[in-house]
Amino acid sequence: MADKVHLSNGNPAAANKYRTHLTIKSVQNKEQVEHTVDADVYCKGNHIYIRYEEPILAAEGDRSQAVKRRSSSAGTAEDQVQAAPVTNVMLKLSADEWKLTRRGDVESEMSFAPNMRLNGYYRSAALRFPLVTNTKQWTRRDRAIEQNGVIAQLPEYVAWAYDLYIEEDCVGQFALALTLDWSSTSEREQ
């Protein structure tokens, strides 16, 4: 009989990593964008982490193609596009607060908790400024995932909506929804 270990409840066996497909739906001031990426999900203590590379937007893809065409260095076109900067995203989920961190050419950190205003920041080579989020909606559904005799309670759906402020000015209303596809999950080595 399989041991039932609920990894999201602080179990020391919580270092297992899982690979899955992640669909990200983003709404900014009523404009919706959707992407599907590969993601790593793992648990540590009472936290669940979802890590993925931020999808390159169409305009950034066009810029990468232009860089590829102008480049005279050796290597294939694919190698040159791969050299485009990558932004890594980490979503840390805990019982009372979620934190979204981006690292790459642009760095930012935003925290979310129901009906709370929380501080964050945005940094690029040209700009630095503080951010404040005011979370209006917050939803999370978990699913039991069994692998190698271990059952983990992992997120299947995570969504939130928030107002974003820069220096007391609301610059927009945003909503994010992440759907994790556990139908093709694989446990990764630690």
PDB file of C-alpha atoms in Angstrom:
ATOM      1  CA  MET A   1       0.000   0.000   0.000  1.00  0.00           C
ATOM      2  CA  ALA A   2       1.294   3.453  -0.903  1.00  0.00           C
ATOM      3  CA  ASP A   3       2.401   5.843   1.822  1.00  0.00           C
ATOM      4  CA  LYS A   4       0.232   8.934   1.784  1.00  0.00           C
ATOM      5  CA  VAL A   5       2.363  11.995   2.288  1.00  0.00           C
ATOM      6  CA  HIS A   6       0.771  15.399   1.972  1.00  0.00           C
ATOM      7  CA  LEU A   7       3.729  17.393   0.767  1.00  0.00           C
ATOM      8  CA  SER A   8       2.041  20.757   1.158  1.00  0.00           C
ATOM      9  CA  ASN A   9       1.751  20.242   4.927  1.00  0.00           C
ATOM     10  CA  GLY A  10       5.419  20.645   5.842  1.00  0.00           C
ATOM     11  CA  ASN A  11       6.543  17.029   5.428  1.00  0.00           C
ATOM     12  CA  PRO A  12      10.339  16.615   5.113  1.00  0.00           C
ATOM     13  CA  ALA A  13       9.778  14.504   1.978  1.00  0.00           C
ATOM     14  CA  ALA A  14       8.530  17.703   0.352  1.00  0.00           C
ATOM     15  CA  ALA A  15      11.605  18.288  -1.769  1.00  0.00           C
ATOM     16  CA  ASN A  16      10.222  16.254  -4.688  1.00  0.00           C
ATOM     17  CA  LYS A  17      10.002  18.173  -7.919  1.00  0.00           C
ATOM     18  CA  TYR A  18       7.353  17.720 -10.548  1.00  0.00           C
ATOM     19  CA  ARG A  19       7.337  18.823 -14.174  1.00  0.00           C
ATOM     20  CA  THR A  20       4.040  19.881 -15.703  1.00  0.00           C
ATOM     21  CA  HIS A  21       2.434  22.070 -18.341  1.00  0.00           C
ATOM     22  CA  LEU A  22       1.202  25.429 -17.117  1.00  0.00           C
ATOM     23  CA  THR A  23      -1.364  27.604 -18.872  1.00  0.00           C
ATOM     24  CA  ILE A  24      -1.141  31.263 -17.903  1.00  0.00           C
ATOM     25  CA  LYS A  25      -4.059  33.590 -18.583  1.00  0.00           C
ATOM     26  CA  SER A  26      -3.295  37.220 -17.970  1.00  0.00           C
ATOM     27  CA  VAL A  27      -5.805  40.056 -18.133  1.00  0.00           C
ATOM     28  CA  GLN A  28      -4.664  43.666 -18.036  1.00  0.00           C
ATOM     29  CA  ASN A  29      -7.385  46.315 -18.220  1.00  0.00           C
ATOM     30  CA  LYS A  30      -9.697  43.851 -20.055  1.00  0.00           C
ATOM     31  CA  GLU A  31      -7.056  42.699 -22.607  1.00  0.00           C
ATOM     32  CA  GLN A  32      -6.389  38.940 -22.311  1.00  0.00           C
ATOM     33  CA  VAL A  33      -3.229  37.014 -23.216  1.00  0.00           C
ATOM     34  CA  GLU A  34      -2.743  33.251 -22.861  1.00  0.00           C
ATOM     35  CA  HIS A  35       0.460  31.158 -22.917  1.00  0.00           C
ATOM     36  CA  THR A  36       1.345  27.542 -22.176  1.00  0.00           C
ATOM     37  CA  VAL A  37       4.800  26.740 -20.798  1.00  0.00           C
ATOM     38  CA  ASP A  38       6.588  23.924 -18.993  1.00  0.00           C
ATOM     39  CA  ALA A  39       6.912  24.453 -15.253  1.00  0.00           C
ATOM     40  CA  ASP A  40       8.593  22.887 -12.248  1.00  0.00           C
ATOM     41  CA  VAL A  41       6.528  22.531  -9.087  1.00  0.00           C
ATOM     42  CA  TYR A  42       8.032  21.621  -5.748  1.00  0.00           C
ATOM     43  CA  CYS A  43       7.269  21.846  -2.059  1.00  0.00           C
ATOM     44  CA  LYS A  44       9.469  22.925   0.798  1.00  0.00           C
ATOM     45  CA  GLY A  45       8.085  23.256   4.284  1.00  0.00           C
ATOM     46  CA  ASN A  46       4.657  24.885   4.119  1.00  0.00           C
ATOM     47  CA  HIS A  47       5.315  26.494   0.740  1.00  0.00           C
ATOM     48  CA  ILE A  48       4.678  25.384  -2.822  1.00  0.00           C
ATOM     49  CA  TYR A  49       6.826  26.855  -5.583  1.00  0.00           C
ATOM     50  CA  ILE A  50       5.913  27.092  -9.256  1.00  0.00           C
ATOM     51  CA  ARG A  51       8.867  28.006 -11.474  1.00  0.00           C
ATOM     52  CA  TYR A  52       8.853  28.694 -15.220  1.00  0.00           C
ATOM     53  CA  GLU A  53      10.462  30.812 -17.932  1.00  0.00           C
ATOM     54  CA  GLU A  54       8.377  33.801 -18.917  1.00  0.00           C
ATOM     55  CA  PRO A  55       7.068  33.425 -22.462  1.00  0.00           C
ATOM     56  CA  ILE A  56       8.565  35.823 -25.004  1.00  0.00           C
ATOM     57  CA  LEU A  57       5.857  38.160 -26.241  1.00  0.00           C
ATOM     58  CA  ALA A  58       5.335  38.692 -29.986  1.00  0.00           C
ATOM     59  CA  ALA A  59       7.167  42.044 -29.990  1.00  0.00           C
ATOM     60  CA  GLU A  60      10.103  40.489 -28.122  1.00  0.00           C
ATOM     61  CA  GLY A  61      10.080  37.558 -30.558  1.00  0.00           C
ATOM     62  CA  ASP A  62      10.259  40.004 -33.465  1.00  0.00           C
ATOM     63  CA  ARG A  63      13.192  41.746 -31.736  1.00  0.00           C
ATOM     64  CA  SER A  64      14.930  38.375 -31.274  1.00  0.00           C
ATOM     65  CA  GLN A  65      14.432  37.599 -34.961  1.00  0.00           C
ATOM     66  CA  ALA A  66      15.948  40.989 -35.889  1.00  0.00           C
ATOM     67  CA  VAL A  67      18.949  40.327 -33.639  1.00  0.00           C
ATOM     68  CA  LYS A  68      19.324  36.898 -35.228  1.00  0.00           C
ATOM     69  CA  ARG A  69      19.332  38.369 -38.756  1.00  0.00           C
ATOM     70  CA  ARG A  70      21.853  41.099 -37.859  1.00  0.00           C
ATOM     71  CA  SER A  71      24.212  38.778 -36.076  1.00  0.00           C
ATOM     72  CA  SER A  72      27.273  37.766 -38.025  1.00  0.00           C
ATOM     73  CA  SER A  73      28.639  35.435 -35.352  1.00  0.00           C
ATOM     74  CA  ALA A  74      29.047  31.723 -35.974  1.00  0.00           C
ATOM     75  CA  GLY A  75      26.301  29.355 -34.910  1.00  0.00           C
ATOM     76  CA  THR A  76      22.869  28.449 -36.104  1.00  0.00           C
ATOM     77  CA  ALA A  77      19.917  30.808 -36.077  1.00  0.00           C
ATOM     78  CA  GLU A  78      18.397  28.631 -33.340  1.00  0.00           C
ATOM     79  CA  ASP A  79      21.504  29.087 -31.173  1.00  0.00           C
ATOM     80  CA  GLN A  80      21.306  32.855 -31.610  1.00  0.00           C
ATOM     81  CA  VAL A  81      17.625  33.026 -30.672  1.00  0.00           C
ATOM     82  CA  GLN A  82      18.334  30.824 -27.633  1.00  0.00           C
ATOM     83  CA  ALA A  83      20.850  33.476 -26.517  1.00  0.00           C
ATOM     84  CA  ALA A  84      18.045  36.029 -26.086  1.00  0.00           C
ATOM     85  CA  PRO A  85      17.641  37.021 -22.420  1.00  0.00           C
ATOM     86  CA  VAL A  86      15.365  34.790 -20.372  1.00  0.00           C
ATOM     87  CA  THR A  87      13.197  35.940 -17.482  1.00  0.00           C
ATOM     88  CA  ASN A  88      12.655  33.323 -14.797  1.00  0.00           C
ATOM     89  CA  VAL A  89       9.421  33.503 -12.825  1.00  0.00           C
ATOM     90  CA  MET A  90       8.805  32.001  -9.386  1.00  0.00           C
ATOM     91  CA  LEU A  91       5.416  31.932  -7.681  1.00  0.00           C
ATOM     92  CA  LYS A  92       5.660  31.067  -3.995  1.00  0.00           C
ATOM     93  CA  LEU A  93       2.356  29.942  -2.458  1.00  0.00           C
ATOM     94  CA  SER A  94       1.743  29.892   1.279  1.00  0.00           C
ATOM     95  CA  ALA A  95      -1.474  29.818   3.285  1.00  0.00           C
ATOM     96  CA  ASP A  96      -1.761  33.569   3.760  1.00  0.00           C
ATOM     97  CA  GLU A  97       0.398  35.213   1.070  1.00  0.00           C
ATOM     98  CA  TRP A  98       1.609  34.568  -2.483  1.00  0.00           C
ATOM     99  CA  LYS A  99       4.772  36.101  -3.916  1.00  0.00           C
ATOM    100  CA  LEU A 100       5.550  36.482  -7.639  1.00  0.00           C
ATOM    101  CA  THR A 101       9.212  37.107  -8.435  1.00  0.00           C
ATOM    102  CA  ARG A 102      10.709  37.773 -11.877  1.00  0.00           C
ATOM    103  CA  ARG A 103      14.480  37.634 -12.543  1.00  0.00           C
ATOM    104  CA  GLY A 104      16.180  38.513 -15.831  1.00  0.00           C
ATOM    105  CA  ASP A 105      16.637  41.785 -17.748  1.00  0.00           C
ATOM    106  CA  VAL A 106      13.666  42.965 -15.701  1.00  0.00           C
ATOM    107  CA  GLU A 107      13.391  42.178 -12.007  1.00  0.00           C
ATOM    108  CA  SER A 108      10.243  42.546  -9.979  1.00  0.00           C
ATOM    109  CA  GLU A 109       8.620  41.254  -6.864  1.00  0.00           C
ATOM    110  CA  MET A 110       4.937  41.483  -6.002  1.00  0.00           C
ATOM    111  CA  SER A 111       3.077  39.988  -3.059  1.00  0.00           C
ATOM    112  CA  PHE A 112      -0.615  39.156  -2.836  1.00  0.00           C
ATOM    113  CA  ALA A 113      -2.974  38.525   0.065  1.00  0.00           C
ATOM    114  CA  PRO A 114      -6.759  38.876   0.131  1.00  0.00           C
ATOM    115  CA  ASN A 115      -7.943  42.459   0.660  1.00  0.00           C
ATOM    116  CA  MET A 116      -4.458  43.703   1.546  1.00  0.00           C
ATOM    117  CA  ARG A 117      -2.094  46.281   0.093  1.00  0.00           C
ATOM    118  CA  LEU A 118       1.446  44.870  -0.076  1.00  0.00           C
ATOM    119  CA  ASN A 119       4.716  46.446  -1.182  1.00  0.00           C
ATOM    120  CA  GLY A 120       6.919  45.254  -4.031  1.00  0.00           C
ATOM    121  CA  TYR A 121       9.317  46.663  -6.620  1.00  0.00           C
ATOM    122  CA  TYR A 122      10.231  46.820 -10.312  1.00  0.00           C
ATOM    123  CA  ARG A 123      13.791  47.194 -11.651  1.00  0.00           C
ATOM    124  CA  SER A 124      15.269  47.357 -15.117  1.00  0.00           C
ATOM    125  CA  ALA A 125      18.467  48.881 -16.486  1.00  0.00           C
ATOM    126  CA  ALA A 126      16.632  52.185 -17.012  1.00  0.00           C
ATOM    127  CA  LEU A 127      13.997  52.301 -14.239  1.00  0.00           C
ATOM    128  CA  ARG A 128      13.487  51.510 -10.572  1.00  0.00           C
ATOM    129  CA  PHE A 129      10.311  52.139  -8.636  1.00  0.00           C
ATOM    130  CA  PRO A 130       8.208  50.724  -5.806  1.00  0.00           C
ATOM    131  CA  LEU A 131       4.979  48.839  -6.490  1.00  0.00           C
ATOM    132  CA  VAL A 132       1.939  48.251  -4.312  1.00  0.00           C
ATOM    133  CA  THR A 133      -0.644  45.536  -4.991  1.00  0.00           C
ATOM    134  CA  ASN A 134      -4.179  45.487  -3.624  1.00  0.00           C
ATOM    135  CA  THR A 135      -5.559  41.969  -4.063  1.00  0.00           C
ATOM    136  CA  LYS A 136      -9.286  41.871  -4.835  1.00  0.00           C
ATOM    137  CA  GLN A 137      -9.824  38.163  -5.579  1.00  0.00           C
ATOM    138  CA  TRP A 138      -7.863  35.025  -4.691  1.00  0.00           C
ATOM    139  CA  THR A 139      -8.597  31.381  -5.548  1.00  0.00           C
ATOM    140  CA  ARG A 140      -6.660  28.133  -5.256  1.00  0.00           C
ATOM    141  CA  ARG A 141      -7.737  24.547  -5.949  1.00  0.00           C
ATOM    142  CA  ASP A 142      -5.446  21.625  -5.147  1.00  0.00           C
ATOM    143  CA  ARG A 143      -5.426  18.093  -6.470  1.00  0.00           C
ATOM    144  CA  ALA A 144      -3.962  14.893  -5.059  1.00  0.00           C
ATOM    145  CA  ILE A 145      -1.112  13.725  -7.300  1.00  0.00           C
ATOM    146  CA  GLU A 146       0.302  10.232  -6.714  1.00  0.00           C
ATOM    147  CA  GLN A 147       3.756   9.249  -7.941  1.00  0.00           C
ATOM    148  CA  ASN A 148       6.020   6.442  -6.777  1.00  0.00           C
ATOM    149  CA  GLY A 149       3.718   5.705  -3.854  1.00  0.00           C
ATOM    150  CA  VAL A 150       3.652   9.283  -2.590  1.00  0.00           C
ATOM    151  CA  ILE A 151       0.551  11.449  -2.667  1.00  0.00           C
ATOM    152  CA  ALA A 152       1.098  15.206  -2.875  1.00  0.00           C
ATOM    153  CA  GLN A 153      -1.563  17.906  -2.631  1.00  0.00           C
ATOM    154  CA  LEU A 154      -0.479  20.225  -5.441  1.00  0.00           C
ATOM    155  CA  PRO A 155      -2.187  23.233  -7.015  1.00  0.00           C
ATOM    156  CA  GLU A 156      -4.342  22.577 -10.044  1.00  0.00           C
ATOM    157  CA  TYR A 157      -5.645  26.141 -10.377  1.00  0.00           C
ATOM    158  CA  VAL A 158      -4.366  29.407  -8.893  1.00  0.00           C
ATOM    159  CA  ALA A 159      -5.952  32.767  -9.712  1.00  0.00           C
ATOM    160  CA  TRP A 160      -5.999  36.280  -8.359  1.00  0.00           C
ATOM    161  CA  ALA A 161      -7.031  39.791  -9.372  1.00  0.00           C
ATOM    162  CA  TYR A 162      -5.409  42.980  -8.128  1.00  0.00           C
ATOM    163  CA  ASP A 163      -5.008  46.696  -8.588  1.00  0.00           C
ATOM    164  CA  LEU A 164      -1.427  47.838  -9.171  1.00  0.00           C
ATOM    165  CA  TYR A 165      -0.194  51.132  -7.733  1.00  0.00           C
ATOM    166  CA  ILE A 166       2.928  53.147  -8.424  1.00  0.00           C
ATOM    167  CA  GLU A 167       3.291  56.002  -5.947  1.00  0.00           C
ATOM    168  CA  GLU A 168      -0.377  56.224  -4.896  1.00  0.00           C
ATOM    169  CA  ASP A 169      -1.569  56.119  -8.534  1.00  0.00           C
ATOM    170  CA  CYS A 170      -3.499  53.065  -9.696  1.00  0.00           C
ATOM    171  CA  VAL A 171      -1.885  52.129 -13.027  1.00  0.00           C
ATOM    172  CA  GLY A 172      -4.216  49.258 -13.862  1.00  0.00           C
ATOM    173  CA  GLN A 173      -6.318  46.307 -12.912  1.00  0.00           C
ATOM    174  CA  PHE A 174      -4.812  42.884 -13.486  1.00  0.00           C
ATOM    175  CA  ALA A 175      -5.872  39.248 -13.196  1.00  0.00           C
ATOM    176  CA  LEU A 176      -3.770  36.097 -13.483  1.00  0.00           C
ATOM    177  CA  ALA A 177      -4.973  32.505 -13.691  1.00  0.00           C
ATOM    178  CA  LEU A 178      -2.570  29.560 -13.723  1.00  0.00           C
ATOM    179  CA  THR A 179      -3.885  26.115 -14.656  1.00  0.00           C
ATOM    180  CA  LEU A 180      -1.536  23.191 -14.068  1.00  0.00           C
ATOM    181  CA  ASP A 181      -2.033  20.128 -16.281  1.00  0.00           C
ATOM    182  CA  TRP A 182      -1.224  17.107 -14.128  1.00  0.00           C
ATOM    183  CA  SER A 183      -2.206  14.567 -16.813  1.00  0.00           C
ATOM    184  CA  SER A 184       1.406  14.274 -17.998  1.00  0.00           C
ATOM    185  CA  THR A 185       3.243  14.822 -14.724  1.00  0.00           C
ATOM    186  CA  SER A 186       6.696  13.441 -14.147  1.00  0.00           C
ATOM    187  CA  GLU A 187       8.612  13.332 -10.891  1.00  0.00           C
ATOM    188  CA  ARG A 188      12.064  14.802 -11.229  1.00  0.00           C
ATOM    189  CA  GLU A 189      15.200  13.837  -9.431  1.00  0.00           C
ATOM    190  CA  GLN A 190      16.216  15.997  -6.507  1.00  0.00           C
TER     191      GLN A 190
END
